[in-house]
Coordinates of C-alpha atoms in Angstrom, one line a residue:
X843 CA 22.2 17.7 1.5
X844 CA 25.9 18.7 1.2
X845 CA 25.0 20.9 -1.8
X846 CA 22.9 23.1 0.4
X847 CA 24.2 26.1 2.3
X848 CA 24.8 25.5 6.0
X849 CA 22.0 27.9 7.0
X850 CA 19.4 26.3 4.7
X851 CA 17.7 24.6 7.6
X852 CA 16.6 26.8 10.5
X853 CA 16.8 25.3 14.0
X854 CA 13.1 24.9 14.1
X855 CA 13.2 22.4 11.2
X856 CA 15.7 20.1 12.8
X857 CA 13.1 17.6 14.0
X858 CA 11.6 17.4 10.6
X859 CA 15.0 17.0 9.0
X860 CA 15.8 14.2 11.4
X861 CA 12.5 12.6 10.5
X862 CA 13.4 12.9 6.8
X863 CA 16.8 11.2 7.4
X864 CA 15.1 8.4 9.3
X865 CA 12.6 7.9 6.5
X866 CA 15.4 7.7 3.9
X867 CA 17.2 5.1 6.0
X868 CA 14.1 3.0 6.5
X869 CA 13.1 3.2 2.9
X870 CA 16.6 2.1 1.8
X871 CA 16.5 -0.8 4.2
X872 CA 13.1 -1.9 3.0
X873 CA 14.2 -1.6 -0.6
X874 CA 17.2 -3.7 0.1
X875 CA 15.0 -6.4 1.7
X876 CA 12.7 -6.3 -1.3
X877 CA 15.6 -6.4 -3.8
X878 CA 17.2 -9.4 -2.0
X879 CA 13.9 -11.3 -1.7
X880 CA 14.3 -14.7 -3.5
X881 CA 11.8 -15.7 -6.2
X882 CA 11.4 -19.2 -4.7
X883 CA 10.1 -17.6 -1.4
X884 CA 7.1 -16.3 -3.4
X885 CA 5.9 -19.8 -4.1
X886 CA 5.0 -20.2 -0.4
X887 CA 2.0 -18.3 1.2
X888 CA 4.2 -17.0 4.0
X889 CA 6.8 -15.7 1.5
X890 CA 4.2 -14.0 -0.6
X891 CA 2.6 -12.4 2.6
X892 CA 6.0 -11.2 3.8
X893 CA 6.8 -9.7 0.3
X894 CA 3.5 -8.0 0.2
X895 CA 4.0 -6.5 3.6
X896 CA 7.5 -5.2 2.8
X897 CA 6.2 -3.5 -0.4
X898 CA 3.3 -1.9 1.5
X899 CA 5.7 -0.7 4.3
X900 CA 8.0 0.8 1.7
X901 CA 5.1 2.6 0.0
X902 CA 4.1 4.1 3.3
X903 CA 7.6 5.1 4.1
X904 CA 8.2 6.7 0.7
X905 CA 5.0 8.7 1.1
X906 CA 6.3 9.9 4.5
X907 CA 9.6 10.7 3.0
X908 CA 8.0 12.8 0.2
X909 CA 5.8 14.6 2.8
X910 CA 8.8 15.6 4.9
X911 CA 10.8 16.6 1.8
X912 CA 8.0 18.9 0.9
X913 CA 7.8 20.3 4.4
X914 CA 11.6 21.0 4.2
X915 CA 11.1 22.5 0.8
X916 CA 13.5 20.1 -0.8
X917 CA 11.4 19.3 -3.9
X918 CA 12.1 21.2 -7.1
X919 CA 8.7 22.6 -7.3
X920 CA 9.1 24.3 -3.9
X921 CA 12.4 25.9 -4.9
X922 CA 11.2 27.5 -8.2
X923 CA 9.0 30.5 -8.4
X924 CA 6.7 30.7 -11.5
X925 CA 8.2 33.9 -12.6
X926 CA 11.7 32.4 -12.6
X927 CA 10.9 29.0 -14.0
X928 CA 10.7 30.2 -17.6
X929 CA 13.9 32.1 -17.3
X930 CA 15.8 29.2 -15.8
X931 CA 14.5 26.8 -18.4
X932 CA 15.4 29.1 -21.3
X933 CA 19.0 29.8 -20.1
X934 CA 20.9 26.5 -19.9
X935 CA 23.7 26.2 -17.4
X936 CA 26.0 24.3 -19.7
X937 CA 28.0 25.0 -22.8
X938 CA 26.3 24.1 -26.1
X939 CA 28.3 21.5 -28.1
X940 CA 28.6 23.8 -31.1
X941 CA 30.1 26.6 -29.1

C-alpha cells in the first residue's frame, strides 16, 4: 500500500480498505496456524477436523480478501486498460543486459 499515492483511496472507500486490511490479518493468522500444525495431530480425528476447518476458514477469508481487493481496484487487471496493456508489455521498464 505504501507504493500508492496518498489520494489513491477516496474517503468513501475507507470502510472497504479497513475490511481488506482485516482480511489480510485474518488470512495471515490462519496460514500461520496451518503452517504450524503438527503432522502427528492429523492422526487423531479431532486434529484432522481442526485442520480441515482451518483450511476452509482460510479459503473463505482469501476469497473475501480477493473480493475487497477487486472492489478497491488493487488487482493488476483493474489497473490496466486494454489499449495500454500491449504498449506496457512491449516497452520493458528495465535495461536490457546487452545494453
